[in-house]
Coordinates of C-alpha atoms and ligand atoms in Angstrom, one line a residue:
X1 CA -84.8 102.5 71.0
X2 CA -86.5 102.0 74.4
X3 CA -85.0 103.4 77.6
X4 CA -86.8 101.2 79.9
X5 CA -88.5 97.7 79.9
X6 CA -90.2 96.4 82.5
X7 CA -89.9 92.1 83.0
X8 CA -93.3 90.5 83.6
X9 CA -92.0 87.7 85.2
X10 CA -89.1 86.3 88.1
X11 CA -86.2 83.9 89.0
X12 CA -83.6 83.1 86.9
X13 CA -85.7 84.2 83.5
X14 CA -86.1 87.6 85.1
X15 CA -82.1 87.7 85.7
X16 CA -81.6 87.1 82.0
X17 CA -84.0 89.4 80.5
X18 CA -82.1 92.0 83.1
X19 CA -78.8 90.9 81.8
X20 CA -79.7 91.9 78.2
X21 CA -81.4 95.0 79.3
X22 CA -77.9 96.5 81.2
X23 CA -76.1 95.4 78.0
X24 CA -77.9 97.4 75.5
X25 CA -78.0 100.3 77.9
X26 CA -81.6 99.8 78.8
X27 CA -82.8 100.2 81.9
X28 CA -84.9 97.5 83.6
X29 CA -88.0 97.4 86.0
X30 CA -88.4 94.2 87.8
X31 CA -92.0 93.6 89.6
X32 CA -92.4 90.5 92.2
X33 CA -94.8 89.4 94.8
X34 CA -94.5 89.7 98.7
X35 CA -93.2 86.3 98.8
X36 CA -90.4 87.6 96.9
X37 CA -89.1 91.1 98.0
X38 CA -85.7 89.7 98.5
X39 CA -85.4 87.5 95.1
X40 CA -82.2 88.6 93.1
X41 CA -84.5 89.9 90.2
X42 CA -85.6 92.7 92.5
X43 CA -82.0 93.5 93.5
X44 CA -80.4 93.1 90.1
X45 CA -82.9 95.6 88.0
X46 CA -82.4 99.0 88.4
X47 CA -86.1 99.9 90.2
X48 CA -88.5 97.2 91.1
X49 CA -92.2 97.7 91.8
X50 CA -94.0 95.2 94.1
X51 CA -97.6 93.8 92.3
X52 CA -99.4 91.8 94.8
X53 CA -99.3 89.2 97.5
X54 CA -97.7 85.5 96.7
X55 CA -100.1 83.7 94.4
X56 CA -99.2 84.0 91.0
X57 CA -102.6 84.5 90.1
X58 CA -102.8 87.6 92.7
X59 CA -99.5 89.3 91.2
X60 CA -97.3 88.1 88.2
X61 CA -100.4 87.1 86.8
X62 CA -102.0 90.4 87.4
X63 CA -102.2 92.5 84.3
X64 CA -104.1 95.6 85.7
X65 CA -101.0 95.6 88.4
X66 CA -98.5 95.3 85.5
X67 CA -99.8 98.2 83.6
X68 CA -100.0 100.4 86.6
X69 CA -96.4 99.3 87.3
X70 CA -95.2 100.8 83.6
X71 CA -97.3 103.9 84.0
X72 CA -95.4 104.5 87.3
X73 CA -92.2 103.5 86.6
X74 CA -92.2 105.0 82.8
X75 CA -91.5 101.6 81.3
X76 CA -92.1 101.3 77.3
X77 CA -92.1 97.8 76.9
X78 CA -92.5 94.4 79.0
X79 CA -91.0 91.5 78.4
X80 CA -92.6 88.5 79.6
X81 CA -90.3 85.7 80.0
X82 CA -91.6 82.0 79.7
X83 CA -94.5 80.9 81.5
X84 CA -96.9 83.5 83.5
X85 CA -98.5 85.6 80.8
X86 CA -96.1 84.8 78.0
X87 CA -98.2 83.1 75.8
X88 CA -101.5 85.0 77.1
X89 CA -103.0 87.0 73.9
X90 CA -105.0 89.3 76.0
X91 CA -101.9 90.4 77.9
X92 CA -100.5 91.7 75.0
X93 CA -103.8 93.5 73.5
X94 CA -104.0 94.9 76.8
X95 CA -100.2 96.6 76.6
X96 CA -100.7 97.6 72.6
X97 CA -104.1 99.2 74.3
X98 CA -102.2 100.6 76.8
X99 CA -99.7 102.3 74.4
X100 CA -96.6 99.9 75.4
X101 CA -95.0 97.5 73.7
X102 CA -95.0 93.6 73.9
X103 CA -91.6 92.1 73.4
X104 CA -93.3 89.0 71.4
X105 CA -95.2 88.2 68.8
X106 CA -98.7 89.6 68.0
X107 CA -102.0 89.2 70.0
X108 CA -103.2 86.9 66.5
X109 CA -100.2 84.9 66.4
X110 CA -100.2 83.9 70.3
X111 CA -103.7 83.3 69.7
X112 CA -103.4 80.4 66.6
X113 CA -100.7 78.9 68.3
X114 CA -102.4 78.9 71.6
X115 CA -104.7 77.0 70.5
X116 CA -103.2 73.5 69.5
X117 CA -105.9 72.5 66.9
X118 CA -105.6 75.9 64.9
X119 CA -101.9 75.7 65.5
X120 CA -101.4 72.4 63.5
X121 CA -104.4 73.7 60.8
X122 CA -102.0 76.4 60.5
X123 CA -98.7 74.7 60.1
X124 CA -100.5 72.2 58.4
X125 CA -101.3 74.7 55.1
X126 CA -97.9 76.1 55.5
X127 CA -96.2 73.0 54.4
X128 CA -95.1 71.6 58.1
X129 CA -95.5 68.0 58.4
X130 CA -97.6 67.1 61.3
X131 CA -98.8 64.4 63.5
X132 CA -101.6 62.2 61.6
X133 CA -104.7 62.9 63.9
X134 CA -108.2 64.3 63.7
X135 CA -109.1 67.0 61.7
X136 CA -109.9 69.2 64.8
X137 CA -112.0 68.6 67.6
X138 CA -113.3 65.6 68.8
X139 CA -116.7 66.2 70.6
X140 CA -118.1 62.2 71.7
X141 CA -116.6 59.0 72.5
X142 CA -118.3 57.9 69.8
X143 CA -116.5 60.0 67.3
X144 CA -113.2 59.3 69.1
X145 CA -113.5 55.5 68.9
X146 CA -114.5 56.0 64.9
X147 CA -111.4 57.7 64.3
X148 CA -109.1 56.0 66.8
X149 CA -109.9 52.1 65.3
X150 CA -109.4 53.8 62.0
X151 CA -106.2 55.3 62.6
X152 CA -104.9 52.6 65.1
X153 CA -103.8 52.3 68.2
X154 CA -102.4 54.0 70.9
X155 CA -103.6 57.4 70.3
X156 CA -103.1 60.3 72.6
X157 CA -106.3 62.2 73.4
X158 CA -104.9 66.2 73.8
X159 CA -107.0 69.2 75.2
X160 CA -106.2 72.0 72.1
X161 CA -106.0 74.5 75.5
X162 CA -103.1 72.3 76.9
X163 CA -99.2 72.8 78.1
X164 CA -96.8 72.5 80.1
X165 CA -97.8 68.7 79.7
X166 CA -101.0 69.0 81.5
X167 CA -104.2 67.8 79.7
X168 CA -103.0 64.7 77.6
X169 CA -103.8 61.4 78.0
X170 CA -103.1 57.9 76.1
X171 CA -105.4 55.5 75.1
X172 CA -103.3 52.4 74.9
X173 CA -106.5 50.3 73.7
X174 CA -109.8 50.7 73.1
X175 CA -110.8 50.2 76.7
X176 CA -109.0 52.9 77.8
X177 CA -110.5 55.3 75.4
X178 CA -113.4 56.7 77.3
X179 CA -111.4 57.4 80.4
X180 CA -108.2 58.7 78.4
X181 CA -111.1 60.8 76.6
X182 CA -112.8 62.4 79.9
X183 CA -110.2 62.5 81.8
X184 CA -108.4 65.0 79.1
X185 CA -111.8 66.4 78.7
X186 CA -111.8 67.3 82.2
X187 CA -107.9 68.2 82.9
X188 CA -108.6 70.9 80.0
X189 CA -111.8 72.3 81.5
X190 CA -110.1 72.3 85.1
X191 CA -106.9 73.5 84.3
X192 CA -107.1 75.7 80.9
X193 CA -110.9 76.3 80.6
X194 CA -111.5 74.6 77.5
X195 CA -112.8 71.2 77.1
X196 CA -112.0 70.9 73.6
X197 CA -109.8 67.7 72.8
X198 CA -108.5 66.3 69.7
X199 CA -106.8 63.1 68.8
X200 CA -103.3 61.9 67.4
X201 CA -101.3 59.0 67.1
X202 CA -99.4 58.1 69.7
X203 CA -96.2 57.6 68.7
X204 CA -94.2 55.0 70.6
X205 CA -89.8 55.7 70.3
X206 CA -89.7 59.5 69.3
X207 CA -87.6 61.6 69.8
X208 CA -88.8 65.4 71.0
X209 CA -86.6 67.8 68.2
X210 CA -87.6 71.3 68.5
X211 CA -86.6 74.0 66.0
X212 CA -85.6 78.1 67.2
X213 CA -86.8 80.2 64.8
X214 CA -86.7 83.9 64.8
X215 CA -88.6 86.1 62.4
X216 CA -88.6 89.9 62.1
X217 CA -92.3 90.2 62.0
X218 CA -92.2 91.5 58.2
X219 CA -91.5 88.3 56.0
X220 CA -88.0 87.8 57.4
X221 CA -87.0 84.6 59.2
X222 CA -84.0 82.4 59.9
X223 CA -83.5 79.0 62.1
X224 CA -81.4 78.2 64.5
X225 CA -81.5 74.6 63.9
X226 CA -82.7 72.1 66.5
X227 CA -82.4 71.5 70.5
X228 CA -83.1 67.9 71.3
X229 CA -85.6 67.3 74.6
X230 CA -86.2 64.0 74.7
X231 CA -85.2 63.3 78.1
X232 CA -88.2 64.1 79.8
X233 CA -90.5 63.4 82.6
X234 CA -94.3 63.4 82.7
X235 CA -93.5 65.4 79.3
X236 CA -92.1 67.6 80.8
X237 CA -88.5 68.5 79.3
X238 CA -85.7 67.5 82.1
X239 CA -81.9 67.7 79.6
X240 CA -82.0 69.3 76.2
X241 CA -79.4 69.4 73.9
X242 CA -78.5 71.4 70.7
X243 CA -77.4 70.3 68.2
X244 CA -79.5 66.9 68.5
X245 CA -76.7 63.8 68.2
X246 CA -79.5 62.0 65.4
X247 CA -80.2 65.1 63.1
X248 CA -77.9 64.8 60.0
X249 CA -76.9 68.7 58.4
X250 CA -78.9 67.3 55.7
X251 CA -82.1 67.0 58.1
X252 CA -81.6 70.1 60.3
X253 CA -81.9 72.1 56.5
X254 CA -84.7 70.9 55.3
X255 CA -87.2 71.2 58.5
X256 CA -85.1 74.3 59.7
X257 CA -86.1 76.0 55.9
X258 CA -89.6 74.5 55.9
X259 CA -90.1 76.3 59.3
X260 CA -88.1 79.7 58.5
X261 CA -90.4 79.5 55.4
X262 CA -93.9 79.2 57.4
X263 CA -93.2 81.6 59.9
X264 CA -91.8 84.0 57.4
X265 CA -95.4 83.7 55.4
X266 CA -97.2 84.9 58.4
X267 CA -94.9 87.8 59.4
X268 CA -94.0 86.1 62.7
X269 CA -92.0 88.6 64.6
X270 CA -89.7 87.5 67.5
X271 CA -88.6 84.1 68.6
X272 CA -90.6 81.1 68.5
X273 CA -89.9 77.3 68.7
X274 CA -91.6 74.8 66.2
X275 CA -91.8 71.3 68.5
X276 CA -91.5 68.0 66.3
X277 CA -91.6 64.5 67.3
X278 CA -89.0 63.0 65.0
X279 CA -89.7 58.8 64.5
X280 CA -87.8 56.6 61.6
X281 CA -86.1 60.1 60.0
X282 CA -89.8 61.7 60.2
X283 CA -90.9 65.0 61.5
X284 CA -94.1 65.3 62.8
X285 CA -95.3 68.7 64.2
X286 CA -96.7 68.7 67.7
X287 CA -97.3 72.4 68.5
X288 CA -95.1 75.9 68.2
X289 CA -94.1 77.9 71.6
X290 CA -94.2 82.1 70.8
X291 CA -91.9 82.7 73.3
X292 CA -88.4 82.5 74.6
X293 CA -88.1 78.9 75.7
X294 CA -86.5 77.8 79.0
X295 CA -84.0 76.0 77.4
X296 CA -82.7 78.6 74.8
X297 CA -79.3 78.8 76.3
X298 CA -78.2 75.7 74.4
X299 CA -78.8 77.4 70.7
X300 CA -77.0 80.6 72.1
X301 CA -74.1 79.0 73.1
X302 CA -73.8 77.2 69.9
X303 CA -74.4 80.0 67.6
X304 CA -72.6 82.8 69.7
X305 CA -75.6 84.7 70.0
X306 CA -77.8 86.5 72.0
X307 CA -82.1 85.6 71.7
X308 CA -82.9 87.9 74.3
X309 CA -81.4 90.9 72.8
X310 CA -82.4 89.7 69.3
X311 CA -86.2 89.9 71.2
X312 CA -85.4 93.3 72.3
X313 CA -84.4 94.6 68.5
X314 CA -87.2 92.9 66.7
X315 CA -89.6 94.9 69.2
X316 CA -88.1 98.1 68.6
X317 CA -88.5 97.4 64.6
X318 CA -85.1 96.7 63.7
X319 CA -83.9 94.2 61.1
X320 CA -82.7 90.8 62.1
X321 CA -78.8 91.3 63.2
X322 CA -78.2 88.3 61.3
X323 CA -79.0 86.2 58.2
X324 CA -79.3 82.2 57.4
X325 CA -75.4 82.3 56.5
X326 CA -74.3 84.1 59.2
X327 CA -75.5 80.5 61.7
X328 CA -73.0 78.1 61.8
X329 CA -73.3 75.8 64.5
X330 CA -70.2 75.9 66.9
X331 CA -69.7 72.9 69.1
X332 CA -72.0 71.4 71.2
X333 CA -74.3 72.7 74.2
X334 CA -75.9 70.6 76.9
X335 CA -78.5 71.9 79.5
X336 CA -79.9 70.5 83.1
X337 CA -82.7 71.8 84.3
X338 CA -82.2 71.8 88.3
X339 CA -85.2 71.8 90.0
X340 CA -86.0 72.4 94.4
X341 CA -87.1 68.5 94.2
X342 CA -86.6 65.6 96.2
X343 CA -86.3 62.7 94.2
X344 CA -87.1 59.9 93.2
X345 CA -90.3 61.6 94.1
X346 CA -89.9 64.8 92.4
X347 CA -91.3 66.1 95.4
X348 CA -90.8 70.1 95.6
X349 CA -88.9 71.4 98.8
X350 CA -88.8 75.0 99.0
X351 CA -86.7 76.1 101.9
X352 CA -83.8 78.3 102.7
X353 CA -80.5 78.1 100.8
X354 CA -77.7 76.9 103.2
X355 CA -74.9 76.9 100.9
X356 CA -74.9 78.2 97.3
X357 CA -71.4 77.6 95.4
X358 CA -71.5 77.9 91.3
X359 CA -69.4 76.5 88.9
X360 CA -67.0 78.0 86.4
X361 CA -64.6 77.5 84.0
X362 CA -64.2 77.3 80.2
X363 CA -68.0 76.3 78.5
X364 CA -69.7 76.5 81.8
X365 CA -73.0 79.0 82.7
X366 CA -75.2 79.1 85.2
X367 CA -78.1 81.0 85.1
X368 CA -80.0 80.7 88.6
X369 CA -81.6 83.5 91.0
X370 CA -80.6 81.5 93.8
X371 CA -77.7 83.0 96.7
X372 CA -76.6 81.9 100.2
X373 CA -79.2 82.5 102.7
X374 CA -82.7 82.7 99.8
X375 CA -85.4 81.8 100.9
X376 CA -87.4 79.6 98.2
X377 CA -90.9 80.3 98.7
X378 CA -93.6 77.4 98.3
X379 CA -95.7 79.2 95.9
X380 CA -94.0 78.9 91.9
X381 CA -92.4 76.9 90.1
X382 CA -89.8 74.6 91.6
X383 CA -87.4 75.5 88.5
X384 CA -84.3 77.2 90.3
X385 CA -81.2 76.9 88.1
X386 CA -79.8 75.8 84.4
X387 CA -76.5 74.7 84.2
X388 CA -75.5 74.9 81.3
X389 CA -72.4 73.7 79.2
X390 CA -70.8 74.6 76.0
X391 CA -67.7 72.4 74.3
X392 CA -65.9 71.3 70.8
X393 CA -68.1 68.3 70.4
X394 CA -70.4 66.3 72.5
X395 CA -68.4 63.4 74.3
X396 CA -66.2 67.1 75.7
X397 CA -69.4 68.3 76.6
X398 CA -70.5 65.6 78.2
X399 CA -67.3 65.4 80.9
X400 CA -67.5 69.2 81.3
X401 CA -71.0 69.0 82.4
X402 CA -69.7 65.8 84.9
X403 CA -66.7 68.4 85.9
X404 CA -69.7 71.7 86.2
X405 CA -71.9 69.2 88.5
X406 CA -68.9 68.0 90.7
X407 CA -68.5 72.3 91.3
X408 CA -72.0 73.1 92.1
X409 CA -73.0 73.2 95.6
X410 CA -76.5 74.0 96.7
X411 CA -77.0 73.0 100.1
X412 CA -80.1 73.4 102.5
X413 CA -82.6 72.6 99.9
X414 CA -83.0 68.7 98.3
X415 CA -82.5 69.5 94.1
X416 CA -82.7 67.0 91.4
X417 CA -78.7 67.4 91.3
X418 CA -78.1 63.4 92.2
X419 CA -80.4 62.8 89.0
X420 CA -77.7 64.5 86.7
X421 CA -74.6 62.9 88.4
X422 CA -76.9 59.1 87.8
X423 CA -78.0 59.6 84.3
X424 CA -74.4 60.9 83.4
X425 CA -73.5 57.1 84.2
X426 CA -75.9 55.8 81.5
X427 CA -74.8 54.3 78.8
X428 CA -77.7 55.3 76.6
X429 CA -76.9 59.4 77.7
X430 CA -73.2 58.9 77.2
X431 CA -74.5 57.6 73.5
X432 CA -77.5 59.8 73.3
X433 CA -79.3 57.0 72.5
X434 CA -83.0 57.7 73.8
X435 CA -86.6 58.5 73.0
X436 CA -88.6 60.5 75.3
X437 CA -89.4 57.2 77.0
X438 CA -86.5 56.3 78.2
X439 CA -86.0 58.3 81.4
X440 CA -89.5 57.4 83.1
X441 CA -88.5 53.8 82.2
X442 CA -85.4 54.5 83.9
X443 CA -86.7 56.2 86.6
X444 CA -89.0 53.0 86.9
X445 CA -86.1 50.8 87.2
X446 CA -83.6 53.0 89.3
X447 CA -86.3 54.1 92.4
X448 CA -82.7 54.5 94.5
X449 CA -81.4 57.7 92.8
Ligands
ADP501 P1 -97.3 70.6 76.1 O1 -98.0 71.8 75.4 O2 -98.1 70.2 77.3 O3 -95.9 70.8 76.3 P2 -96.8 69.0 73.7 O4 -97.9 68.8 72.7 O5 -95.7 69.9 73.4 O6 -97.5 69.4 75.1 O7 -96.2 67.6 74.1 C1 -95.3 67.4 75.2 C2 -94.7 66.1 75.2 O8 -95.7 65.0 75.2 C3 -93.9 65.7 73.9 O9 -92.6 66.2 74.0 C4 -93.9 64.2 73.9 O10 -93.1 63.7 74.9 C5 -95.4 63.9 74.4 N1 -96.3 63.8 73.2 C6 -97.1 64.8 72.7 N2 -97.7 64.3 71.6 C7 -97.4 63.0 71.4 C8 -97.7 62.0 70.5 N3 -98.5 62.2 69.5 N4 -97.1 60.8 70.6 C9 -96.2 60.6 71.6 N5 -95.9 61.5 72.5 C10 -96.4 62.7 72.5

C-alpha cells in the first residue's frame, strides 16, 4: 500500500487525485509553480513542494524537478492527472528508473497509443473497428491525392503526434488537399515534433462515443460503457454525457466487450478510454486516451464508483474491486466543462475571482480549484470548473443541471457559464439530438450568446 503519492499536475484535477488520496489514508504531495503558490491544490495536500517558475514547460512539465520533489518529500508514487505529462512515455520510464511508481499504464502502452497510426494498427489487429483511412503514414501530396480520390471525399489529414485537437485538418475537395496536407504537416512538426500525417475519411453527422475501460494490467478488464462528447468546439469536447441518449444496451455490449477484450489482450493496466465516432449504428475507432479523462465524473456517478481510487489500487497490484456484473448503469450523468472565457469568442480571461458561490443539492458536484479572492494566472489552461449532475433519467438531469447553473456564481472573471444557460434552451440538447457539428453550427448562427 503506498503511504504517500505525489500529483504531477494542478487545478481542479489535482483536487480530485487529493480527494482520493485522504480517503484511502494516503498522504498526498502537491507540486505547483510560482504562479500558483496560493492555488487550493497546494493548500488541500498535506505538503507541497514548489518546482519551477510559471511556464508549464519550466515546472509541471519538469521531470528532473518532479523526481527531486519525491526524493525530498518521500513520495512512492505520482499520479499524473490529465494533460501535462500524462500521456508522456518517458515520464514514466524516468519514475520506474527512479524506483517510484507511475499510477498509469506502462511506458510501451502510452507509447502505441501515443502515436495515433500505431494506435489504430493496434486496435485494428485486436478486433476494434476503425476509421477507413491509409494504412499508416502518408509521406507526399501525391500519395495523399491517390488515396484520397480513391477513398472519396472529405478526408481529414491527422498528424499521428496529434491531440487535444491540434494538428488535423479537412480536405473538403481536392483543392484543398495540399494545404489541408501541409498545414497538418506543419501544425505536427510545430506543436508535437512529428510531421508524420495520415489520412481518414471524414465523416460528416457523427457522433463522438467514447468507452471507459479499466484493466488490471494482467489480462483483466471491464467497461464502463460509453460517455457521449459530441458537443464540441474546434474538437475540443465542451458537454459530455454518460450514458449516450443513442446507444441501445444492445450497442453499449458489444463495443464495450470488444474493447474490455483488446485491452485485456495486451495487459492494459489502469484506466483508459477507447474514442469512437459512431455514424448510421457504426463504430469507428479514432484513437485511445491512457489516462484519466477530464470528463470521468459522468461514468462515476452513474456506476457509484470511484476511477481514481480504482487507479490507485491497480498501481499498487491489486485486483480490480469489481467485475463486468457488478456495472449496472444508474441514471443519468451530464457534465459542463466551464472554462475562464469570454464568449462568443472563447477568448481566455484570467483575472481574480470576485465572487465564488457553488451549487448543491441532490445529484449536483462541482469539482473546481477556484475560491473567492484566486487569482487565475494567464499561463494554463483556461479549464476552471466541471459541474457536474447526476439524476433518475436524462430529461431530470437535464432541469437539475438548469437548477445547478441558476446556483453557481463566479463573479470577477468572464466564464463560458451564459453558453450552458443558451444551449439548455435548444431544442436539439433538450432531445440530444446532435453530431459533433452541431454546436460550431450553432455557435455560427447564435454570435449573441
Ligand atoms: P485529438 O487527439 O486531438 O483529441 P481525435 O482523433 O480524438 O483528436 O479527434 C478529436 C475530434 O475530431 C473528434 O471527436 C471529432 O470531432 C473530430 N474528428 C476526428 N477524426 C474525425 C473523422 N475521421 N471524421 C470526422 N471528425 C473527426
Amino acid at each position: 500500500m503506498f503511504s504517500k503519492i505525489l500529483i504531477a499536475n494542478r487545478g481542479e484535477i489535482a483536487l480530485r487525485v487529493i480527494r482520493a488520496c485522504r480517503e484511502m489514508g494516503i498522504k498526498s504531495v502537491a507540486v505547483h509553480s510560482t504562479a500558483d503558490s496560493d492555488a487550493m491544490h497546494v493548500r488541500m495536500a498535506d505538503e507541497s513542494v514548489c518546482i519551477g517558475p510559471p511556464a508549464g514547460t519550466d515546472s509541471y512539465l519538469n521531470v528532473p524537478s518532479l523526481i527531486s520533489a519525491c526524493e525530498i518529500t518521500g513520495a512512492e508514487a505520482i499520479h499524473p492527472g490529465y494533460g501535462f505529462l500524462s500521456e508522456n512515455a518517458n515520464f514514466v520510464q524516468v519514475i520506474e528508473d527512479h524506483g517510484l511508481k507511475f499510477i498509469g499504464p506502462t511506458a510501451e502502452h502510452i507509447r502505441i497509443m501515443g502515436d495515433k497510426i500505431t494506435a489504430k494498427e493496434t486496435m485494428r489487429e485486436l478486433g476494434v473497428p476503425c476509421v477507413p483511412g491509409s494504412d499508416g503514414g502518408v509521406d507526399s501530396l501525391d500519395e495523399a491525392h491517390r488515396i484520397a480520390s480513391a477513398m472519396g471525399y472529405p478526408v481529414i489529414i491527422k498528424a499521428t503526434a496529434g491531440g487535444g485537437g491540434r494538428g488535423m485538418k479537412v480536405a473538403q475537395t481536392a483543392e484543398d488537399l495540399e494545404v489541408a496536407f501541409s498545414t497538418a504537416r506543419a501544425e505536427g512538426k510545430s506543436v508535437f515534433g512529428n510531421a508524420e500525417v495520415y489520412l481518414e475519411k471524414y465523416l460528416t453527422l457523427p457522433r463522438h462515443i467514447e468507452i471507459q475501460v479499466f484493466g488490471d494490467g494482467k489480462g483483466n478488464a471491464v467497461h464502463l460503457g460509453e460517455r457521449d462528447c459530441s458537443l464540441q468546439r474546434r474538437h475540443q469536447k465542451v458537454f459530455e454525457e454518460a450514458p449516450s441518449p443513442v446507444i441501445t444496451q444492445e450497442q453499449r455490449q458489444r463495443i464495450g466487450k470488444v474493447c474490455a477484450d483488446a485491452i485485456a489482450g495486451i495487459n492494459y493496466a489502469g484506466a483508459g478510454t477507447i474514442e469512437f465516432l459512431f455514424e448510421n449504428d457504426e463504430f469507428y475507432f479514432i484513437e485511445m486516451n491512457t489516462r484519466l479523462q477530464v470528463e470521468h465524473p459522468v461514468t462515476e456517478a452513474i456506476f457509484g464508483i470511484d476511477l481514481v481510487r480504482e487507479q490507485i489500487r491497480v498501481a499498487e497490484g491489486m485486483p480490480l474491486s469489481f467485475g463486468q456484473e457488478d456495472l449496472v448503469i444508474n441514471g443519468h450523468a451530464i457534465e459542463c466543462r466551464i472554462n475562464a472565457e469570454k464568449v462568443p469568442e472563447f477568448r481566455p480571461s484570467p483575472g481574480t475571482v470576485a465572487q465564488y458561490h457553488a451549487p448543491g443539492g441532490l445529484g449536483v458536484r462541482m469539482d473546481s480549484a477556484i475560491y473567492d479572492g484566486y487569482k487565475i494566472p494567464p499561463y494554463y489552461d483556461s479549464l476552471i470548473g466541471k459541474l457536474i449532475v447526476h439524476a433518475a433519467d436524462r430529461p431530470t438531469a437535464l432541469a437539475r443541471l438548469e437548477r445547478a447553473l441558476s446556483e453557481l456564481v463566479i463573479e470577477g472573471v468572464e466564464t463560458t457559464l451564459p453558453l450552458f444557460d443558451a444551449l439548455l434552451k435548444q431544442e436539439a440538447v433538450q432531445t440530444g439530438d446532435y453530431t459533433i457539428h452541431w454546436l460550431e453550427q450553432w455557435l455560427e448562427t447564435n454570435p449573441e450568446i
